[in-house]
GROMACS .gro file of N, CA, C and O in nm:
model
  396
    1MET      N    1  -0.128  -2.562  -2.806
    1MET     CA    2  -0.311  -2.590  -2.694
    1MET      C    3  -0.317  -2.428  -2.721
    1MET      O    4  -0.189  -2.396  -2.673
    2THR      N    5  -0.418  -2.373  -2.759
    2THR     CA    6  -0.437  -2.239  -2.660
    2THR      C    7  -0.477  -2.232  -2.556
    2THR      O    8  -0.550  -2.325  -2.468
    3PHE      N    9  -0.446  -2.107  -2.447
    3PHE     CA   10  -0.593  -2.097  -2.335
    3PHE      C   11  -0.668  -2.116  -2.299
    3PHE      O   12  -0.758  -2.122  -2.440
    4PRO      N   13  -0.729  -2.188  -2.221
    4PRO     CA   14  -0.891  -2.166  -2.214
    4PRO      C   15  -0.968  -2.027  -2.271
    4PRO      O   16  -0.855  -1.920  -2.245
    5PRO      N   17  -1.166  -2.017  -2.303
    5PRO     CA   18  -1.176  -1.873  -2.322
    5PRO      C   19  -1.205  -1.832  -2.247
    5PRO      O   20  -1.224  -1.747  -2.248
    6ASP      N   21  -1.192  -1.851  -2.113
    6ASP     CA   22  -1.199  -1.738  -2.013
    6ASP      C   23  -1.044  -1.714  -1.950
    6ASP      O   24  -0.990  -1.703  -1.832
    7TRP      N   25  -0.902  -1.717  -2.038
    7TRP     CA   26  -0.774  -1.699  -2.005
    7TRP      C   27  -0.721  -1.566  -2.144
    7TRP      O   28  -0.760  -1.690  -2.160
    8PHE      N   29  -0.571  -1.510  -2.056
    8PHE     CA   30  -0.609  -1.420  -2.148
    8PHE      C   31  -0.453  -1.334  -2.156
    8PHE      O   32  -0.421  -1.308  -1.986
    9GLU      N   33  -0.366  -1.363  -2.259
    9GLU     CA   34  -0.220  -1.288  -2.236
    9GLU      C   35  -0.258  -1.159  -2.182
    9GLU      O   36  -0.341  -1.103  -2.274
   10MET      N   37  -0.148  -1.169  -2.179
   10MET     CA   38  -0.150  -0.997  -2.057
   10MET      C   39  -0.023  -0.909  -2.187
   10MET      O   40   0.016  -0.972  -2.240
   11GLU      N   41  -0.076  -0.830  -2.177
   11GLU     CA   42  -0.013  -0.656  -2.256
   11GLU      C   43   0.087  -0.712  -2.166
   11GLU      O   44   0.119  -0.715  -2.040
   12ASP      N   45   0.249  -0.623  -2.176
   12ASP     CA   46   0.337  -0.551  -2.128
   12ASP      C   47   0.314  -0.519  -1.986
   12ASP      O   48   0.385  -0.554  -1.945
   13GLU      N   49   0.218  -0.402  -2.032
   13GLU     CA   50   0.219  -0.295  -1.867
   13GLU      C   51   0.100  -0.392  -1.860
   13GLU      O   52   0.084  -0.327  -1.684
   14GLN      N   53   0.037  -0.486  -1.855
   14GLN     CA   54  -0.068  -0.572  -1.712
   14GLN      C   55   0.061  -0.657  -1.636
   14GLN      O   56   0.048  -0.639  -1.570
   15ALA      N   57   0.134  -0.739  -1.776
   15ALA     CA   58   0.207  -0.765  -1.634
   15ALA      C   59   0.279  -0.735  -1.583
   15ALA      O   60   0.348  -0.801  -1.439
   16ILE      N   61   0.404  -0.606  -1.670
   16ILE     CA   62   0.434  -0.590  -1.546
   16ILE      C   63   0.381  -0.545  -1.373
   16ILE      O   64   0.445  -0.548  -1.302
   17ALA      N   65   0.196  -0.504  -1.428
   17ALA     CA   66   0.150  -0.425  -1.271
   17ALA      C   67   0.246  -0.586  -1.236
   17ALA      O   68   0.174  -0.544  -1.109
   18PHE      N   69   0.135  -0.651  -1.292
   18PHE     CA   70   0.173  -0.788  -1.174
   18PHE      C   71   0.221  -0.828  -1.158
   18PHE      O   72   0.215  -0.918  -1.039
   19GLU      N   73   0.330  -0.873  -1.219
   19GLU     CA   74   0.520  -0.866  -1.188
   19GLU      C   75   0.488  -0.869  -1.003
   19GLU      O   76   0.472  -0.889  -0.860
   20ASP      N   77   0.514  -0.622  -1.016
   20ASP     CA   78   0.517  -0.605  -0.869
   20ASP      C   79   0.399  -0.682  -0.855
   20ASP      O   80   0.454  -0.620  -0.706
   21GLU      N   81   0.309  -0.662  -0.851
   21GLU     CA   82   0.194  -0.735  -0.767
   21GLU      C   83   0.263  -0.901  -0.707
   21GLU      O   84   0.233  -0.834  -0.505
   22LEU      N   85   0.296  -0.938  -0.742
   22LEU     CA   86   0.372  -1.075  -0.679
   22LEU      C   87   0.423  -1.031  -0.602
   22LEU      O   88   0.489  -1.078  -0.499
   23ARG      N   89   0.541  -0.964  -0.683
   23ARG     CA   90   0.660  -0.949  -0.514
   23ARG      C   91   0.594  -0.868  -0.418
   23ARG      O   92   0.692  -0.866  -0.363
   24ARG      N   93   0.531  -0.838  -0.391
   24ARG     CA   94   0.503  -0.753  -0.307
   24ARG      C   95   0.443  -0.853  -0.209
   24ARG      O   96   0.461  -0.827  -0.080
   25GLU      N   97   0.342  -0.894  -0.226
   25GLU     CA   98   0.282  -1.050  -0.135
   25GLU      C   99   0.365  -1.145  -0.139
   25GLU      O  100   0.291  -1.174  -0.008
   26CYS      N  101   0.469  -1.161  -0.196
   26CYS     CA  102   0.575  -1.266  -0.157
   26CYS      C  103   0.674  -1.269  -0.101
   26CYS      O  104   0.807  -1.226  -0.089
   27ILE      N  105   0.667  -1.302   0.008
   27ILE     CA  106   0.723  -1.216   0.189
   27ILE      C  107   0.846  -1.388   0.220
   27ILE      O  108   0.832  -1.486   0.084
   28PRO      N  109   0.958  -1.375   0.277
   28PRO     CA  110   1.087  -1.462   0.236
   28PRO      C  111   0.988  -1.570   0.377
   28PRO      O  112   0.908  -1.575   0.403
   29GLY      N  113   1.011  -1.696   0.287
   29GLY     CA  114   0.944  -1.815   0.293
   29GLY      C  115   0.852  -1.919   0.170
   29GLY      O  116   0.785  -1.984   0.194
   30HIS      N  117   0.768  -1.805   0.109
   30HIS     CA  118   0.664  -1.779   0.004
   30HIS      C  119   0.723  -1.875  -0.124
   30HIS      O  120   0.849  -1.844  -0.128
   31VAL      N  121   0.720  -1.964  -0.154
   31VAL     CA  122   0.770  -2.021  -0.282
   31VAL      C  123   0.800  -1.976  -0.402
   31VAL      O  124   0.910  -2.033  -0.395
   32LEU      N  125   0.801  -1.857  -0.395
   32LEU     CA  126   0.835  -1.852  -0.541
   32LEU      C  127   0.942  -1.633  -0.444
   32LEU      O  128   0.917  -1.561  -0.584
   33HIS      N  129   0.959  -1.588  -0.338
   33HIS     CA  130   0.962  -1.576  -0.252
   33HIS      C  131   1.185  -1.552  -0.289
   33HIS      O  132   1.234  -1.638  -0.381
   34GLY      N  133   1.221  -1.419  -0.418
   34GLY     CA  134   1.283  -1.388  -0.488
   34GLY      C  135   1.321  -1.446  -0.595
   34GLY      O  136   1.469  -1.427  -0.642
   35LEU      N  137   1.252  -1.510  -0.626
   35LEU     CA  138   1.249  -1.613  -0.741
   35LEU      C  139   1.195  -1.468  -0.911
   35LEU      O  140   1.175  -1.401  -0.905
   36GLU      N  141   1.313  -1.521  -1.008
   36GLU     CA  142   1.254  -1.412  -1.147
   36GLU      C  143   1.103  -1.425  -1.216
   36GLU      O  144   1.157  -1.591  -1.277
   37VAL      N  145   0.984  -1.392  -1.230
   37VAL     CA  146   0.906  -1.523  -1.290
   37VAL      C  147   0.798  -1.338  -1.427
   37VAL      O  148   0.846  -1.243  -1.436
   38ARG      N  149   0.804  -1.403  -1.497
   38ARG     CA  150   0.716  -1.317  -1.579
   38ARG      C  151   0.595  -1.350  -1.642
   38ARG      O  152   0.562  -1.487  -1.641
   39ALA      N  153   0.453  -1.249  -1.606
   39ALA     CA  154   0.307  -1.290  -1.611
   39ALA      C  155   0.270  -1.317  -1.725
   39ALA      O  156   0.392  -1.239  -1.828
   40VAL      N  157   0.206  -1.438  -1.777
   40VAL     CA  158   0.168  -1.469  -1.910
   40VAL      C  159   0.046  -1.380  -1.898
   40VAL      O  160  -0.005  -1.353  -2.039
   41ALA      N  161  -0.054  -1.474  -1.779
   41ALA     CA  162  -0.212  -1.500  -1.794
   41ALA      C  163  -0.291  -1.460  -1.722
   41ALA      O  164  -0.273  -1.505  -1.619
   42VAL      N  165  -0.411  -1.389  -1.726
   42VAL     CA  166  -0.493  -1.353  -1.672
   42VAL      C  167  -0.653  -1.451  -1.641
   42VAL      O  168  -0.675  -1.492  -1.736
   43ALA      N  169  -0.684  -1.496  -1.536
   43ALA     CA  170  -0.856  -1.640  -1.603
   43ALA      C  171  -0.921  -1.466  -1.531
   43ALA      O  172  -0.935  -1.333  -1.497
   44ASP      N  173  -1.021  -1.411  -1.556
   44ASP     CA  174  -1.084  -1.309  -1.705
   44ASP      C  175  -1.214  -1.304  -1.515
   44ASP      O  176  -1.316  -1.240  -1.480
   45TRP      N  177  -1.213  -1.447  -1.509
   45TRP     CA  178  -1.335  -1.490  -1.380
   45TRP      C  179  -1.271  -1.515  -1.202
   45TRP      O  180  -1.342  -1.495  -1.169
   46SER      N  181  -1.171  -1.467  -1.267
   46SER     CA  182  -1.111  -1.564  -1.083
   46SER      C  183  -1.008  -1.400  -1.056
   46SER      O  184  -0.953  -1.301  -1.123
   47ASP      N  185  -0.922  -1.415  -0.953
   47ASP     CA  186  -0.774  -1.377  -0.987
   47ASP      C  187  -0.698  -1.409  -0.953
   47ASP      O  188  -0.520  -1.369  -0.957
   48ASP      N  189  -0.658  -1.517  -1.043
   48ASP     CA  190  -0.634  -1.640  -1.150
   48ASP      C  191  -0.544  -1.578  -1.239
   48ASP      O  192  -0.509  -1.503  -1.301
   49SER      N  193  -0.384  -1.600  -1.224
   49SER     CA  194  -0.286  -1.530  -1.292
   49SER      C  195  -0.218  -1.653  -1.316
   49SER      O  196  -0.103  -1.760  -1.209
   50LEU      N  197  -0.091  -1.633  -1.447
   50LEU     CA  198   0.046  -1.796  -1.468
   50LEU      C  199   0.070  -1.667  -1.465
   50LEU      O  200   0.128  -1.608  -1.532
   51PHE      N  201   0.252  -1.718  -1.432
   51PHE     CA  202   0.363  -1.653  -1.398
   51PHE      C  203   0.484  -1.801  -1.472
   51PHE      O  204   0.462  -1.905  -1.483
   52GLU      N  205   0.567  -1.771  -1.628
   52GLU     CA  206   0.693  -1.902  -1.562
   52GLU      C  207   0.765  -1.859  -1.494
   52GLU      O  208   0.794  -1.689  -1.471
   53ILE      N  209   0.793  -1.884  -1.400
   53ILE     CA  210   0.958  -1.870  -1.330
   53ILE      C  211   1.080  -1.934  -1.386
   53ILE      O  212   1.091  -2.020  -1.518
   54GLU      N  213   1.162  -1.899  -1.425
   54GLU     CA  214   1.303  -1.816  -1.420
   54GLU      C  215   1.370  -2.004  -1.444
   54GLU      O  216   1.413  -2.005  -1.563
   55ASP      N  217   1.342  -2.066  -1.433
   55ASP     CA  218   1.384  -2.270  -1.413
   55ASP      C  219   1.316  -2.294  -1.557
   55ASP      O  220   1.383  -2.462  -1.536
   56GLY      N  221   1.228  -2.246  -1.561
   56GLY     CA  222   1.112  -2.289  -1.683
   56GLY      C  223   1.026  -2.363  -1.570
   56GLY      O  224   0.908  -2.479  -1.699
   57ARG      N  225   1.012  -2.369  -1.508
   57ARG     CA  226   0.868  -2.435  -1.361
   57ARG      C  227   0.743  -2.317  -1.417
   57ARG      O  228   0.769  -2.222  -1.494
   58TRP      N  229   0.642  -2.300  -1.441
   58TRP     CA  230   0.529  -2.257  -1.418
   58TRP      C  231   0.435  -2.190  -1.296
   58TRP      O  232   0.471  -2.353  -1.204
   59ALA      N  233   0.364  -2.129  -1.279
   59ALA     CA  234   0.295  -2.082  -1.134
   59ALA      C  235   0.139  -2.013  -1.108
   59ALA      O  236   0.188  -1.895  -1.200
   60LEU      N  237   0.105  -2.155  -1.109
   60LEU     CA  238  -0.099  -2.119  -1.140
   60LEU      C  239  -0.053  -1.998  -0.970
   60LEU      O  240  -0.035  -2.081  -0.860
   61VAL      N  241  -0.103  -1.877  -0.999
   61VAL     CA  242  -0.086  -1.862  -0.869
   61VAL      C  243  -0.202  -1.748  -0.817
   61VAL      O  244  -0.369  -1.677  -0.949
   62HIS      N  245  -0.315  -1.761  -0.716
   62HIS     CA  246  -0.467  -1.684  -0.663
   62HIS      C  247  -0.347  -1.509  -0.549
   62HIS      O  248  -0.345  -1.517  -0.466
   63LEU      N  249  -0.313  -1.421  -0.669
   63LEU     CA  250  -0.340  -1.364  -0.546
   63LEU      C  251  -0.501  -1.247  -0.534
   63LEU      O  252  -0.508  -1.251  -0.498
   64THR      N  253  -0.383  -1.213  -0.369
   64THR     CA  254  -0.526  -1.119  -0.303
   64THR      C  255  -0.468  -1.045  -0.284
   64THR      O  256  -0.547  -0.897  -0.270
   65TRP      N  257  -0.409  -0.892  -0.364
   65TRP     CA  258  -0.415  -0.744  -0.361
   65TRP      C  259  -0.397  -0.717  -0.232
   65TRP      O  260  -0.505  -0.573  -0.243
   66LYS      N  261  -0.291  -0.753  -0.143
   66LYS     CA  262  -0.265  -0.673  -0.020
   66LYS      C  263  -0.178  -0.735   0.022
   66LYS      O  264  -0.088  -0.843  -0.024
   67ALA      N  265  -0.093  -0.657   0.079
   67ALA     CA  266  -0.037  -0.729   0.194
   67ALA      C  267   0.026  -0.835   0.231
   67ALA      O  268  -0.052  -0.905   0.337
   68GLU      N  269   0.103  -0.929   0.251
   68GLU     CA  270   0.108  -1.019   0.321
   68GLU      C  271   0.186  -1.089   0.408
   68GLU      O  272   0.290  -0.975   0.395
   69THR      N  273   0.159  -1.109   0.515
   69THR     CA  274   0.261  -1.124   0.672
   69THR      C  275   0.270  -1.303   0.654
   69THR      O  276   0.256  -1.329   0.774
   70ASP      N  277   0.176  -1.439   0.605
   70ASP     CA  278   0.214  -1.518   0.585
   70ASP      C  279   0.227  -1.571   0.463
   70ASP      O  280   0.173  -1.590   0.401
   71PRO      N  281   0.313  -1.737   0.485
   71PRO     CA  282   0.412  -1.702   0.330
   71PRO      C  283   0.312  -1.835   0.268
   71PRO      O  284   0.358  -1.847   0.189
   72LYS      N  285   0.289  -1.875   0.338
   72LYS     CA  286   0.119  -1.933   0.193
   72LYS      C  287   0.080  -1.866   0.141
   72LYS      O  288   0.005  -1.889   0.021
   73TRP      N  289   0.090  -1.784   0.127
   73TRP     CA  290  -0.042  -1.644   0.053
   73TRP      C  291   0.101  -1.528  -0.029
   73TRP      O  292   0.182  -1.527   0.027
   74PRO      N  293   0.094  -1.488  -0.154
   74PRO     CA  294   0.009  -1.642  -0.216
   74PRO      C  295  -0.104  -1.774  -0.244
   74PRO      O  296   0.047  -1.784  -0.277
   75ALA      N  297  -0.162  -1.797  -0.248
   75ALA     CA  298  -0.203  -1.951  -0.294
   75ALA      C  299  -0.140  -1.951  -0.415
   75ALA      O  300  -0.122  -1.912  -0.493
   76THR      N  301  -0.007  -2.096  -0.453
   76THR     CA  302   0.046  -2.061  -0.563
   76THR      C  303   0.048  -2.223  -0.606
   76THR      O  304   0.052  -2.332  -0.496
   77GLU      N  305  -0.007  -2.255  -0.717
   77GLU     CA  306   0.100  -2.407  -0.720
   77GLU      C  307   0.140  -2.400  -0.818
   77GLU      O  308   0.141  -2.366  -0.964
   78ILE      N  309   0.275  -2.463  -0.846
   78ILE     CA  310   0.384  -2.491  -0.994
   78ILE      C  311   0.356  -2.650  -1.071
   78ILE      O  312   0.345  -2.764  -0.945
   79PHE      N  313   0.385  -2.637  -1.144
   79PHE     CA  314   0.406  -2.667  -1.247
   79PHE      C  315   0.543  -2.706  -1.361
   79PHE      O  316   0.631  -2.597  -1.314
   80LYS      N  317   0.563  -2.875  -1.355
   80LYS     CA  318   0.782  -2.858  -1.426
   80LYS      C  319   0.744  -2.819  -1.578
   80LYS      O  320   0.809  -2.779  -1.584
   81ASP      N  321   0.602  -2.766  -1.625
   81ASP     CA  322   0.623  -2.727  -1.754
   81ASP      C  323   0.513  -2.679  -1.832
   81ASP      O  324   0.348  -2.672  -1.774
   82PHE      N  325   0.512  -2.580  -1.909
   82PHE     CA  326   0.335  -2.551  -2.049
   82PHE      C  327   0.305  -2.599  -2.008
   82PHE      O  328   0.117  -2.530  -1.966
   83GLU      N  329   0.297  -2.758  -2.084
   83GLU     CA  330   0.201  -2.869  -2.071
   83GLU      C  331   0.158  -2.913  -1.948
   83GLU      O  332  -0.032  -2.907  -1.991
   84THR      N  333   0.196  -2.892  -1.920
   84THR     CA  334   0.125  -2.958  -1.772
   84THR      C  335  -0.029  -2.851  -1.736
   84THR      O  336  -0.095  -2.895  -1.655
   85VAL      N  337   0.070  -2.737  -1.713
   85VAL     CA  338   0.007  -2.648  -1.648
   85VAL      C  339  -0.127  -2.611  -1.712
   85VAL      O  340  -0.270  -2.582  -1.672
   86LEU      N  341  -0.113  -2.571  -1.837
   86LEU     CA  342  -0.265  -2.599  -1.966
   86LEU      C  343  -0.349  -2.692  -1.934
   86LEU      O  344  -0.404  -2.643  -1.944
   87LYS      N  345  -0.299  -2.798  -1.971
   87LYS     CA  346  -0.387  -2.889  -1.963
   87LYS      C  347  -0.464  -2.844  -1.855
   87LYS      O  348  -0.587  -2.942  -1.866
   88ARG      N  349  -0.422  -2.819  -1.764
   88ARG     CA  350  -0.460  -2.863  -1.543
   88ARG      C  351  -0.577  -2.722  -1.597
   88ARG      O  352  -0.673  -2.736  -1.603
   89LEU      N  353  -0.514  -2.541  -1.674
   89LEU     CA  354  -0.660  -2.495  -1.638
   89LEU      C  355  -0.746  -2.543  -1.772
   89LEU      O  356  -0.875  -2.493  -1.789
   90HIS      N  357  -0.774  -2.630  -1.890
   90HIS     CA  358  -0.872  -2.646  -1.961
   90HIS      C  359  -0.886  -2.758  -1.911
   90HIS      O  360  -1.021  -2.727  -1.929
   91GLU      N  361  -0.882  -2.922  -1.826
   91GLU     CA  362  -0.970  -2.913  -1.717
   91GLU      C  363  -1.039  -2.853  -1.619
   91GLU      O  364  -1.182  -2.828  -1.638
   92ASP      N  365  -1.006  -2.695  -1.593
   92ASP     CA  366  -1.088  -2.633  -1.477
   92ASP      C  367  -1.173  -2.611  -1.537
   92ASP      O  368  -1.359  -2.576  -1.480
   93PHE      N  369  -1.164  -2.545  -1.671
   93PHE     CA  370  -1.280  -2.510  -1.772
   93PHE      C  371  -1.406  -2.506  -1.736
   93PHE      O  372  -1.467  -2.539  -1.761
   94GLU      N  373  -1.307  -2.703  -1.790
   94GLU     CA  374  -1.394  -2.845  -1.862
   94GLU      C  375  -1.543  -2.781  -1.740
   94GLU      O  376  -1.618  -2.882  -1.759
   95GLU      N  377  -1.445  -2.808  -1.577
   95GLU     CA  378  -1.488  -2.874  -1.479
   95GLU      C  379  -1.610  -2.758  -1.471
   95GLU      O  380  -1.760  -2.759  -1.424
   96ARG      N  381  -1.624  -2.603  -1.459
   96ARG     CA  382  -1.689  -2.530  -1.443
   96ARG      C  383  -1.717  -2.522  -1.566
   96ARG      O  384  -1.859  -2.469  -1.522
   97THR      N  385  -1.766  -2.535  -1.736
   97THR     CA  386  -1.883  -2.482  -1.807
   97THR      C  387  -1.990  -2.651  -1.807
   97THR      O  388  -2.014  -2.614  -1.859
   98ALA      N  389  -1.922  -2.741  -1.726
   98ALA     CA  390  -2.008  -2.874  -1.764
   98ALA      C  391  -2.120  -2.807  -1.698
   98ALA      O  392  -2.146  -2.794  -1.548
   99SER      N  393  -2.321  -2.877  -1.807
   99SER     CA  394  -2.390  -2.849  -1.729
   99SER      C  395  -2.489  -2.958  -1.825
   99SER      O  396  -2.461  -2.966  -1.924
   0.00000   0.00000   0.00000
């Protein structure tokens, strides 16, 4: 299964920028604070991005693009594996485009 049409795999330079931004936003207490992640894809319609976590889980993250003071931000949803998060992205795409 591939990404929905409104999601794009990141090039290396873009991925590095997103990884740096995530580290900047994730203060102590955030679910991803201190974890190694790899930026994989980004939505073209929002600030949502997809990261692979070092332990094999996946994180769907809504970056805020600012320094955070509350560990609930950036909003993050964790998925147990790639198939589960990809299914979610496709379901979300279907909901957004259904008319």
